[in-house]
Amino acid sequence: GFDSDMVTLVLSIGRSKSIRHVSLGKNFNIKSKDGLLDVLHRIVQLTQEDDC
């Protein structure tokens, strides 16, 4: 579903060397609390990595 697709998208963004900025807004709509927490956790990991 959408939640697992978002996790996959976040992982892909993290691997991309050309993406420098991602904007999240009201379109960032995940209904599952676990899915949202997983996506947010991965975003935090991406922003804290040394090689990003």
mmCIF file of C-alpha atoms in Angstrom, residues 24-30:
data_model
loop_
_atom_site.group_PDB
_atom_site.id
_atom_site.type_symbol
_atom_site.label_atom_id
_atom_site.label_comp_id
_atom_site.label_asym_id
_atom_site.label_seq_id
_atom_site.Cartn_x
_atom_site.Cartn_y
_atom_site.Cartn_z
ATOM 1 C CA LEU A 24 7.123 17.472 2.752
ATOM 2 C CA GLY A 25 3.753 19.074 3.306
ATOM 3 C CA LYS A 26 0.087 18.222 3.531
ATOM 4 C CA ASN A 27 0.500 15.696 0.720
ATOM 5 C CA PHE A 28 2.580 13.626 3.134
ATOM 6 C CA ASN A 29 -0.486 11.721 4.317
ATOM 7 C CA ILE A 30 0.114 8.331 5.935
#
